[in-house]
Amino acid sequence: MKPFTYVRPTSLREAAAAHARHPGSRYLGGGTNLVDLMKHDVETPDTLIDLTRLPLHAIEELPTGALRVQAAVPNTDLAAHPLVRTRYPALSQALLAGASGQLRNIATTGGNLLQRTRCPYFQDPSKPCNKREPGTGCSARDGVHRDHAVLGHSDHCIATHPSDMAVALAALDATIELYDAEHGTRQVAATAFHRLPGDHPEQDTVIRPGEILTAVLLPPAAPAAASLYRKARDRASYAFALASVAAVLELRDGRVHHLALAFGGLAHRPWRATTAEARLTGARPTERALREAVDAELAAARPLRDNAFKVGLARNLAHDALTTLIRTTTGDPPPTPRRP
């Protein structure tokens, strides 16, 4: 492991100043991703700036009814918070599906959003990877890519983003708060925070050099809206999603008044299903309408040699999630299980 300097600032301004003084430095939260990458020489920062002692551990309800979650809040605390469980169940479910209890106790809200892909070629410095070293090529394209992207990928990268929480935040129309010592605070929509790879797969997010992710803002939850998170993975224990879906639904007079749908495990970022949302908003949510809307969204998929199954998997997850939310919203009983 490469030697590095360790800095423990006491304020955001001090942390930003330390980053400016140390080119190549990285901010450290829980370390559940960054430290692993350092052990494998994928990340080799000269300086680690520890943010865990900064006052960023609060979950605060704002006068508007919105919820402000500071960046150092552990995933365990966020998933268990009463307002999250009652108003934003998709977020709580996504966090609980994302990792073991031990990891959730350490992993932070900000770190979860900033974690890097779990592509095995990215994690292996002996293999070419445009995300790790731009211009060297994408080993996964002609290699093992069963778990990789079917939407939004490019010739330069087919990796997927691993966060479950980010998918729920995309569906919940959350906002990411970023701090810079020179320009102050700015906000970025969760749907715009992560990037598609394009020609620069090494840039995971729109965060600027030296910026610190300080909080996540959840908008007031509509009283009549329901939300949930569904995830498919290779094993029932904690594993990254082959495909996942977060959905928020509100019905009025038997029609879809509001729908937000986001896929995980399919792209370089959480994939907000705007085509499906547009087709269903204002419509009666019949089974045919649901399937046609989801099919229209997934028509953009460009599966590779070994991962075409993800399209059907995502389709079924979305249909199950939307059907469940409709029954929850209308109070209809669940269907009787068919006998084999």
mmCIF file of C-alpha atoms in Angstrom:
data_model
loop_
_atom_site.group_PDB
_atom_site.id
_atom_site.type_symbol
_atom_site.label_atom_id
_atom_site.label_comp_id
_atom_site.label_asym_id
_atom_site.label_seq_id
_atom_site.Cartn_x
_atom_site.Cartn_y
_atom_site.Cartn_z
ATOM 1 C CA MET A 1 0.000 0.000 0.000
ATOM 2 C CA LYS A 2 1.421 3.349 -1.017
ATOM 3 C CA PRO A 3 2.342 5.670 1.911
ATOM 4 C CA PHE A 4 0.069 8.687 2.265
ATOM 5 C CA THR A 5 -0.412 11.751 4.435
ATOM 6 C CA TYR A 6 -3.431 11.773 6.751
ATOM 7 C CA VAL A 7 -5.250 15.029 7.556
ATOM 8 C CA ARG A 8 -8.150 15.441 9.980
ATOM 9 C CA PRO A 9 -9.787 18.883 9.471
ATOM 10 C CA THR A 10 -12.233 20.438 11.913
ATOM 11 C CA SER A 11 -14.316 22.457 9.444
ATOM 12 C CA LEU A 12 -15.454 22.364 5.824
ATOM 13 C CA ARG A 13 -13.285 25.351 4.989
ATOM 14 C CA GLU A 14 -10.260 23.658 6.536
ATOM 15 C CA ALA A 15 -10.993 20.462 4.598
ATOM 16 C CA ALA A 16 -11.273 22.355 1.309
ATOM 17 C CA ALA A 17 -8.037 24.219 2.051
ATOM 18 C CA ALA A 18 -6.256 20.928 2.751
ATOM 19 C CA HIS A 19 -7.457 19.571 -0.586
ATOM 20 C CA ALA A 20 -6.119 22.652 -2.370
ATOM 21 C CA ARG A 21 -2.734 22.258 -0.646
ATOM 22 C CA HIS A 22 -2.403 18.583 -1.525
ATOM 23 C CA PRO A 23 -2.901 17.800 -5.235
ATOM 24 C CA GLY A 24 -4.043 14.227 -5.667
ATOM 25 C CA SER A 25 -5.724 14.104 -2.265
ATOM 26 C CA ARG A 26 -9.001 12.308 -1.590
ATOM 27 C CA TYR A 27 -11.752 12.898 0.957
ATOM 28 C CA LEU A 28 -12.355 9.973 3.309
ATOM 29 C CA GLY A 29 -15.757 9.041 4.734
ATOM 30 C CA GLY A 30 -16.443 5.539 5.988
ATOM 31 C CA GLY A 31 -13.744 4.143 3.714
ATOM 32 C CA THR A 32 -15.697 1.001 2.789
ATOM 33 C CA ASN A 33 -14.931 1.562 -0.913
ATOM 34 C CA LEU A 34 -11.924 3.876 -1.049
ATOM 35 C CA VAL A 35 -9.742 1.876 1.353
ATOM 36 C CA ASP A 36 -10.392 -1.338 -0.589
ATOM 37 C CA LEU A 37 -9.348 0.373 -3.808
ATOM 38 C CA MET A 38 -6.197 1.682 -2.131
ATOM 39 C CA LYS A 39 -5.286 -1.840 -1.032
ATOM 40 C CA HIS A 40 -5.446 -2.970 -4.672
ATOM 41 C CA ASP A 41 -3.508 0.074 -5.981
ATOM 42 C CA VAL A 42 -6.548 1.208 -7.959
ATOM 43 C CA GLU A 43 -6.658 4.435 -5.950
ATOM 44 C CA THR A 44 -3.276 5.867 -4.910
ATOM 45 C CA PRO A 45 -3.907 9.234 -3.224
ATOM 46 C CA ASP A 46 -0.977 11.101 -1.720
ATOM 47 C CA THR A 47 -3.220 12.498 1.036
ATOM 48 C CA LEU A 48 -6.414 11.376 2.766
ATOM 49 C CA ILE A 49 -8.592 14.119 4.242
ATOM 50 C CA ASP A 50 -10.793 12.544 6.912
ATOM 51 C CA LEU A 51 -14.246 14.155 7.016
ATOM 52 C CA THR A 52 -15.745 11.946 9.707
ATOM 53 C CA ARG A 53 -15.094 14.447 12.529
ATOM 54 C CA LEU A 54 -16.930 17.287 10.768
ATOM 55 C CA PRO A 55 -20.458 18.214 11.971
ATOM 56 C CA LEU A 56 -22.203 16.340 9.158
ATOM 57 C CA HIS A 57 -24.083 13.641 11.092
ATOM 58 C CA ALA A 58 -27.608 15.076 11.386
ATOM 59 C CA ILE A 59 -30.963 14.214 9.811
ATOM 60 C CA GLU A 60 -33.132 17.316 9.965
ATOM 61 C CA GLU A 61 -36.747 17.921 9.001
ATOM 62 C CA LEU A 62 -37.072 21.344 7.384
ATOM 63 C CA PRO A 63 -40.068 23.696 7.835
ATOM 64 C CA THR A 64 -41.205 22.830 4.293
ATOM 65 C CA GLY A 65 -41.528 19.151 5.208
ATOM 66 C CA ALA A 66 -38.369 18.258 3.304
ATOM 67 C CA LEU A 67 -35.658 16.145 4.927
ATOM 68 C CA ARG A 68 -31.987 17.133 4.940
ATOM 69 C CA VAL A 69 -29.599 14.233 5.430
ATOM 70 C CA GLN A 70 -26.016 15.259 6.083
ATOM 71 C CA ALA A 71 -23.242 13.410 4.293
ATOM 72 C CA ALA A 72 -21.685 11.594 7.277
ATOM 73 C CA VAL A 73 -24.947 9.973 8.416
ATOM 74 C CA PRO A 74 -24.313 6.195 8.475
ATOM 75 C CA ASN A 75 -26.439 4.091 6.162
ATOM 76 C CA THR A 76 -27.812 2.209 9.174
ATOM 77 C CA ASP A 77 -29.098 5.394 10.811
ATOM 78 C CA LEU A 78 -30.661 6.642 7.584
ATOM 79 C CA ALA A 79 -32.443 3.358 6.861
ATOM 80 C CA ALA A 80 -33.838 3.192 10.409
ATOM 81 C CA HIS A 81 -34.918 6.824 10.750
ATOM 82 C CA PRO A 82 -38.705 6.985 11.418
ATOM 83 C CA LEU A 83 -39.354 9.736 8.856
ATOM 84 C CA VAL A 84 -37.433 7.846 6.179
ATOM 85 C CA ARG A 85 -39.285 4.619 6.876
ATOM 86 C CA THR A 86 -42.715 6.258 6.811
ATOM 87 C CA ARG A 87 -42.299 8.922 4.101
ATOM 88 C CA TYR A 88 -39.611 7.442 1.853
ATOM 89 C CA PRO A 89 -39.818 3.639 2.237
ATOM 90 C CA ALA A 90 -38.043 3.075 -1.097
ATOM 91 C CA LEU A 91 -34.936 4.702 0.361
ATOM 92 C CA SER A 92 -34.982 2.605 3.524
ATOM 93 C CA GLN A 93 -35.548 -0.579 1.501
ATOM 94 C CA ALA A 94 -32.705 0.282 -0.894
ATOM 95 C CA LEU A 95 -30.251 0.825 1.966
ATOM 96 C CA LEU A 96 -31.228 -2.406 3.690
ATOM 97 C CA ALA A 97 -30.785 -4.296 0.414
ATOM 98 C CA GLY A 98 -27.389 -2.772 -0.245
ATOM 99 C CA ALA A 99 -24.986 -4.232 2.298
ATOM 100 C CA SER A 100 -24.566 -6.135 5.542
ATOM 101 C CA GLY A 101 -25.281 -4.496 8.883
ATOM 102 C CA GLN A 102 -21.566 -4.172 9.615
ATOM 103 C CA LEU A 103 -20.951 -2.221 6.405
ATOM 104 C CA ARG A 104 -24.068 -0.062 6.861
ATOM 105 C CA ASN A 105 -22.808 0.935 10.293
ATOM 106 C CA ILE A 106 -19.664 2.410 8.722
ATOM 107 C CA ALA A 107 -20.694 3.492 5.218
ATOM 108 C CA THR A 108 -21.868 7.093 4.934
ATOM 109 C CA THR A 109 -24.535 8.802 2.865
ATOM 110 C CA GLY A 110 -21.981 10.788 0.889
ATOM 111 C CA GLY A 111 -19.646 7.850 0.428
ATOM 112 C CA ASN A 112 -22.465 5.667 -0.832
ATOM 113 C CA LEU A 113 -23.153 8.124 -3.634
ATOM 114 C CA LEU A 114 -19.474 8.488 -4.498
ATOM 115 C CA GLN A 115 -18.564 4.797 -4.517
ATOM 116 C CA ARG A 116 -16.981 3.533 -7.705
ATOM 117 C CA THR A 117 -17.973 0.699 -10.007
ATOM 118 C CA ARG A 118 -17.426 -2.920 -9.016
ATOM 119 C CA CYS A 119 -16.305 -3.886 -12.531
ATOM 120 C CA PRO A 120 -13.566 -6.517 -11.978
ATOM 121 C CA TYR A 121 -11.406 -5.009 -14.718
ATOM 122 C CA PHE A 122 -11.522 -1.604 -13.031
ATOM 123 C CA GLN A 123 -10.450 -3.247 -9.788
ATOM 124 C CA ASP A 124 -7.513 -5.075 -11.380
ATOM 125 C CA PRO A 125 -4.584 -2.749 -12.257
ATOM 126 C CA SER A 126 -3.081 -5.430 -14.497
ATOM 127 C CA LYS A 127 -6.004 -5.083 -16.955
ATOM 128 C CA PRO A 128 -6.660 -2.151 -19.330
ATOM 129 C CA CYS A 129 -9.520 0.088 -18.136
ATOM 130 C CA ASN A 130 -10.541 3.483 -19.481
ATOM 131 C CA LYS A 131 -12.184 4.368 -16.182
ATOM 132 C CA ARG A 132 -9.014 3.735 -14.230
ATOM 133 C CA GLU A 133 -6.550 4.896 -16.921
ATOM 134 C CA PRO A 134 -8.182 6.797 -19.809
ATOM 135 C CA GLY A 135 -7.155 5.700 -23.274
ATOM 136 C CA THR A 136 -6.087 2.149 -22.383
ATOM 137 C CA GLY A 137 -9.292 0.420 -23.533
ATOM 138 C CA CYS A 138 -12.248 -1.421 -22.007
ATOM 139 C CA SER A 139 -11.393 -5.023 -21.121
ATOM 140 C CA ALA A 140 -14.972 -5.836 -20.173
ATOM 141 C CA ARG A 141 -16.385 -5.246 -23.657
ATOM 142 C CA ASP A 142 -14.837 -8.431 -25.055
ATOM 143 C CA GLY A 143 -14.367 -10.069 -21.668
ATOM 144 C CA VAL A 144 -16.678 -11.079 -18.837
ATOM 145 C CA HIS A 145 -19.575 -8.604 -18.909
ATOM 146 C CA ARG A 146 -22.624 -10.487 -17.657
ATOM 147 C CA ASP A 147 -23.135 -7.902 -14.871
ATOM 148 C CA HIS A 148 -22.504 -4.858 -17.042
ATOM 149 C CA ALA A 149 -24.570 -2.096 -18.627
ATOM 150 C CA VAL A 150 -27.345 -2.471 -21.201
ATOM 151 C CA LEU A 151 -28.349 1.206 -21.214
ATOM 152 C CA GLY A 152 -26.301 4.343 -21.846
ATOM 153 C CA HIS A 153 -22.930 2.658 -22.250
ATOM 154 C CA SER A 154 -20.277 3.705 -24.762
ATOM 155 C CA ASP A 155 -17.366 2.130 -26.622
ATOM 156 C CA HIS A 156 -15.150 3.413 -23.803
ATOM 157 C CA CYS A 157 -16.964 1.890 -20.804
ATOM 158 C CA ILE A 158 -19.774 -0.569 -20.050
ATOM 159 C CA ALA A 159 -19.564 -0.458 -16.239
ATOM 160 C CA THR A 160 -22.571 0.001 -13.969
ATOM 161 C CA HIS A 161 -22.936 2.115 -10.854
ATOM 162 C CA PRO A 162 -23.272 -0.111 -7.761
ATOM 163 C CA SER A 163 -25.296 2.064 -5.367
ATOM 164 C CA ASP A 164 -28.806 0.986 -4.359
ATOM 165 C CA MET A 165 -29.376 4.201 -2.446
ATOM 166 C CA ALA A 166 -28.633 6.338 -5.518
ATOM 167 C CA VAL A 167 -31.421 4.595 -7.445
ATOM 168 C CA ALA A 168 -33.959 5.393 -4.741
ATOM 169 C CA LEU A 169 -32.773 9.016 -4.553
ATOM 170 C CA ALA A 170 -33.196 9.366 -8.318
ATOM 171 C CA ALA A 171 -36.811 8.200 -8.092
ATOM 172 C CA LEU A 172 -37.485 10.423 -5.071
ATOM 173 C CA ASP A 173 -36.272 13.575 -6.898
ATOM 174 C CA ALA A 174 -33.629 14.199 -4.267
ATOM 175 C CA THR A 175 -31.056 16.967 -4.507
ATOM 176 C CA ILE A 176 -27.329 16.712 -3.760
ATOM 177 C CA GLU A 177 -25.680 19.567 -1.850
ATOM 178 C CA LEU A 178 -22.030 20.361 -2.654
ATOM 179 C CA TYR A 179 -19.653 22.761 -0.900
ATOM 180 C CA ASP A 180 -16.724 24.671 -2.362
ATOM 181 C CA ALA A 181 -14.687 27.160 -0.320
ATOM 182 C CA GLU A 182 -14.526 29.658 -3.176
ATOM 183 C CA HIS A 183 -18.106 29.469 -4.493
ATOM 184 C CA GLY A 184 -20.037 28.296 -1.444
ATOM 185 C CA THR A 185 -22.831 25.749 -1.742
ATOM 186 C CA ARG A 186 -24.544 24.538 -4.897
ATOM 187 C CA GLN A 187 -27.245 21.950 -5.483
ATOM 188 C CA VAL A 188 -27.477 19.279 -8.172
ATOM 189 C CA ALA A 189 -30.470 17.063 -8.881
ATOM 190 C CA ALA A 190 -29.793 13.436 -7.982
ATOM 191 C CA THR A 191 -30.812 12.478 -11.519
ATOM 192 C CA ALA A 192 -28.034 14.686 -12.923
ATOM 193 C CA PHE A 193 -25.312 13.954 -10.351
ATOM 194 C CA HIS A 194 -23.914 10.772 -11.909
ATOM 195 C CA ARG A 195 -22.711 10.782 -15.527
ATOM 196 C CA LEU A 196 -23.023 8.420 -18.444
ATOM 197 C CA PRO A 197 -19.559 7.338 -19.633
ATOM 198 C CA GLY A 198 -19.411 8.941 -23.083
ATOM 199 C CA ASP A 199 -15.781 9.702 -23.959
ATOM 200 C CA HIS A 200 -14.778 10.280 -20.310
ATOM 201 C CA PRO A 201 -15.741 7.240 -18.215
ATOM 202 C CA GLU A 202 -13.184 8.269 -15.581
ATOM 203 C CA GLN A 203 -15.608 11.034 -14.523
ATOM 204 C CA ASP A 204 -18.272 9.299 -12.443
ATOM 205 C CA THR A 205 -20.119 12.435 -11.342
ATOM 206 C CA VAL A 206 -20.437 16.154 -12.033
ATOM 207 C CA ILE A 207 -18.649 16.975 -8.779
ATOM 208 C CA ARG A 208 -15.871 19.525 -9.279
ATOM 209 C CA PRO A 209 -12.313 19.114 -7.978
ATOM 210 C CA GLY A 210 -12.196 19.941 -4.291
ATOM 211 C CA GLU A 211 -15.972 20.019 -3.773
ATOM 212 C CA ILE A 212 -17.342 18.266 -0.706
ATOM 213 C CA LEU A 213 -20.662 16.467 -0.729
ATOM 214 C CA THR A 214 -22.329 17.832 2.404
ATOM 215 C CA ALA A 215 -25.961 16.685 2.307
ATOM 216 C CA VAL A 216 -28.845 15.061 0.468
ATOM 217 C CA LEU A 217 -32.188 16.896 0.362
ATOM 218 C CA LEU A 218 -35.379 14.857 0.093
ATOM 219 C CA PRO A 219 -38.431 16.848 -1.057
ATOM 220 C CA PRO A 220 -41.663 16.755 0.959
ATOM 221 C CA ALA A 221 -43.413 13.439 0.400
ATOM 222 C CA ALA A 222 -46.904 13.577 -1.115
ATOM 223 C CA PRO A 223 -49.325 12.094 1.444
ATOM 224 C CA ALA A 224 -51.061 9.936 -1.181
ATOM 225 C CA ALA A 225 -47.863 8.682 -2.825
ATOM 226 C CA ALA A 226 -46.371 5.256 -2.201
ATOM 227 C CA SER A 227 -42.849 4.078 -2.967
ATOM 228 C CA LEU A 228 -40.806 0.896 -2.950
ATOM 229 C CA TYR A 229 -37.519 -0.645 -4.073
ATOM 230 C CA ARG A 230 -37.048 -4.018 -5.755
ATOM 231 C CA LYS A 231 -33.713 -5.722 -6.433
ATOM 232 C CA ALA A 232 -32.625 -8.878 -8.260
ATOM 233 C CA ARG A 233 -29.205 -10.358 -7.479
ATOM 234 C CA ASP A 234 -27.358 -13.639 -7.838
ATOM 235 C CA ARG A 235 -27.772 -14.623 -4.204
ATOM 236 C CA ALA A 236 -30.230 -13.752 -1.470
ATOM 237 C CA SER A 237 -27.411 -12.490 0.739
ATOM 238 C CA TYR A 238 -25.837 -9.090 0.091
ATOM 239 C CA ALA A 239 -24.769 -8.719 -3.534
ATOM 240 C CA PHE A 240 -24.787 -5.978 -6.143
ATOM 241 C CA ALA A 241 -27.870 -5.681 -8.301
ATOM 242 C CA LEU A 242 -28.176 -7.415 -11.632
ATOM 243 C CA ALA A 243 -31.154 -5.116 -11.996
ATOM 244 C CA SER A 244 -33.167 -3.044 -9.547
ATOM 245 C CA VAL A 245 -36.006 -0.574 -9.614
ATOM 246 C CA ALA A 246 -37.231 2.243 -7.384
ATOM 247 C CA ALA A 247 -40.743 3.536 -7.968
ATOM 248 C CA VAL A 248 -42.927 6.331 -6.565
ATOM 249 C CA LEU A 249 -46.612 6.360 -7.512
ATOM 250 C CA GLU A 250 -49.590 8.578 -6.779
ATOM 251 C CA LEU A 251 -53.053 7.857 -8.207
ATOM 252 C CA ARG A 252 -55.980 10.266 -8.447
ATOM 253 C CA ASP A 253 -59.417 9.248 -9.691
ATOM 254 C CA GLY A 254 -58.044 5.995 -11.013
ATOM 255 C CA ARG A 255 -55.344 7.622 -13.107
ATOM 256 C CA VAL A 256 -51.618 8.100 -12.611
ATOM 257 C CA HIS A 257 -51.101 11.577 -11.171
ATOM 258 C CA HIS A 258 -47.390 11.182 -10.449
ATOM 259 C CA LEU A 259 -44.946 8.446 -11.349
ATOM 260 C CA ALA A 260 -41.189 8.278 -10.867
ATOM 261 C CA LEU A 261 -39.347 5.165 -11.954
ATOM 262 C CA ALA A 262 -35.596 4.537 -11.811
ATOM 263 C CA PHE A 263 -33.543 1.473 -12.706
ATOM 264 C CA GLY A 264 -30.300 0.335 -11.116
ATOM 265 C CA GLY A 265 -27.743 -2.194 -12.335
ATOM 266 C CA LEU A 266 -28.394 -1.315 -15.973
ATOM 267 C CA ALA A 267 -26.243 1.749 -16.616
ATOM 268 C CA HIS A 268 -23.286 3.866 -15.565
ATOM 269 C CA ARG A 269 -25.712 5.831 -13.379
ATOM 270 C CA PRO A 270 -29.217 5.322 -11.958
ATOM 271 C CA TRP A 271 -31.471 5.305 -15.028
ATOM 272 C CA ARG A 272 -34.547 7.510 -14.658
ATOM 273 C CA ALA A 273 -37.270 6.004 -16.863
ATOM 274 C CA THR A 274 -38.653 9.248 -18.302
ATOM 275 C CA THR A 275 -40.196 7.574 -21.351
ATOM 276 C CA ALA A 276 -42.236 5.172 -19.223
ATOM 277 C CA GLU A 277 -43.221 7.986 -16.859
ATOM 278 C CA ALA A 278 -44.486 10.174 -19.714
ATOM 279 C CA ARG A 279 -46.553 7.360 -21.206
ATOM 280 C CA LEU A 280 -48.257 6.499 -17.924
ATOM 281 C CA THR A 281 -48.832 9.933 -16.395
ATOM 282 C CA GLY A 282 -52.516 10.766 -16.767
ATOM 283 C CA ALA A 283 -53.370 7.245 -17.944
ATOM 284 C CA ARG A 284 -55.272 4.442 -16.268
ATOM 285 C CA PRO A 285 -52.650 1.971 -15.044
ATOM 286 C CA THR A 286 -53.922 -1.162 -16.743
ATOM 287 C CA GLU A 287 -51.621 -4.139 -17.015
ATOM 288 C CA ARG A 288 -51.280 -3.528 -20.745
ATOM 289 C CA ALA A 289 -50.438 0.135 -20.209
ATOM 290 C CA LEU A 290 -47.788 -0.760 -17.623
ATOM 291 C CA ARG A 291 -46.108 -3.313 -19.853
ATOM 292 C CA GLU A 292 -46.157 -1.069 -22.935
ATOM 293 C CA ALA A 293 -44.680 1.850 -20.996
ATOM 294 C CA VAL A 294 -41.843 -0.225 -19.528
ATOM 295 C CA ASP A 295 -41.174 -1.843 -22.925
ATOM 296 C CA ALA A 296 -40.948 1.613 -24.506
ATOM 297 C CA GLU A 297 -38.329 2.595 -21.926
ATOM 298 C CA LEU A 298 -36.266 -0.545 -22.357
ATOM 299 C CA ALA A 299 -36.377 -0.312 -26.150
ATOM 300 C CA ALA A 300 -33.259 1.853 -25.828
ATOM 301 C CA ALA A 301 -31.291 -1.055 -24.338
ATOM 302 C CA ARG A 302 -28.200 -2.260 -26.200
ATOM 303 C CA PRO A 303 -27.322 -5.529 -24.505
ATOM 304 C CA LEU A 304 -23.956 -7.180 -25.036
ATOM 305 C CA ARG A 305 -23.085 -10.795 -25.733
ATOM 306 C CA ASP A 306 -23.815 -12.138 -22.237
ATOM 307 C CA ASN A 307 -26.238 -9.742 -20.534
ATOM 308 C CA ALA A 308 -29.379 -9.571 -22.686
ATOM 309 C CA PHE A 309 -31.227 -11.312 -19.835
ATOM 310 C CA LYS A 310 -31.048 -8.045 -17.882
ATOM 311 C CA VAL A 311 -33.658 -6.435 -20.127
ATOM 312 C CA GLY A 312 -36.310 -9.017 -19.297
ATOM 313 C CA LEU A 313 -35.281 -9.026 -15.657
ATOM 314 C CA ALA A 314 -35.683 -5.247 -15.413
ATOM 315 C CA ARG A 315 -39.018 -5.425 -17.237
ATOM 316 C CA ASN A 316 -40.400 -7.950 -14.747
ATOM 317 C CA LEU A 317 -39.074 -6.042 -11.737
ATOM 318 C CA ALA A 318 -40.677 -2.806 -12.923
ATOM 319 C CA HIS A 319 -44.008 -4.490 -13.619
ATOM 320 C CA ASP A 320 -43.964 -6.146 -10.194
ATOM 321 C CA ALA A 321 -43.088 -2.885 -8.451
ATOM 322 C CA LEU A 322 -45.758 -0.850 -10.221
ATOM 323 C CA THR A 323 -48.419 -3.513 -9.747
ATOM 324 C CA THR A 324 -47.600 -3.713 -6.039
ATOM 325 C CA LEU A 325 -47.803 0.070 -5.653
ATOM 326 C CA ILE A 326 -51.148 0.198 -7.441
ATOM 327 C CA ARG A 327 -52.579 -2.414 -5.081
ATOM 328 C CA THR A 328 -51.095 -0.587 -2.110
ATOM 329 C CA THR A 329 -52.564 2.728 -3.229
ATOM 330 C CA THR A 330 -56.023 1.392 -4.102
ATOM 331 C CA GLY A 331 -56.256 -1.043 -1.209
ATOM 332 C CA ASP A 332 -56.830 -4.034 -3.498
ATOM 333 C CA PRO A 333 -55.823 -7.403 -2.052
ATOM 334 C CA PRO A 334 -52.782 -9.156 -3.498
ATOM 335 C CA PRO A 335 -53.494 -11.824 -6.120
ATOM 336 C CA THR A 336 -54.004 -15.427 -5.010
ATOM 337 C CA PRO A 337 -50.824 -17.424 -5.642
ATOM 338 C CA ARG A 338 -51.140 -19.902 -8.448
ATOM 339 C CA ARG A 339 -50.701 -23.575 -7.627
ATOM 340 C CA PRO A 340 -47.826 -25.246 -9.443
#
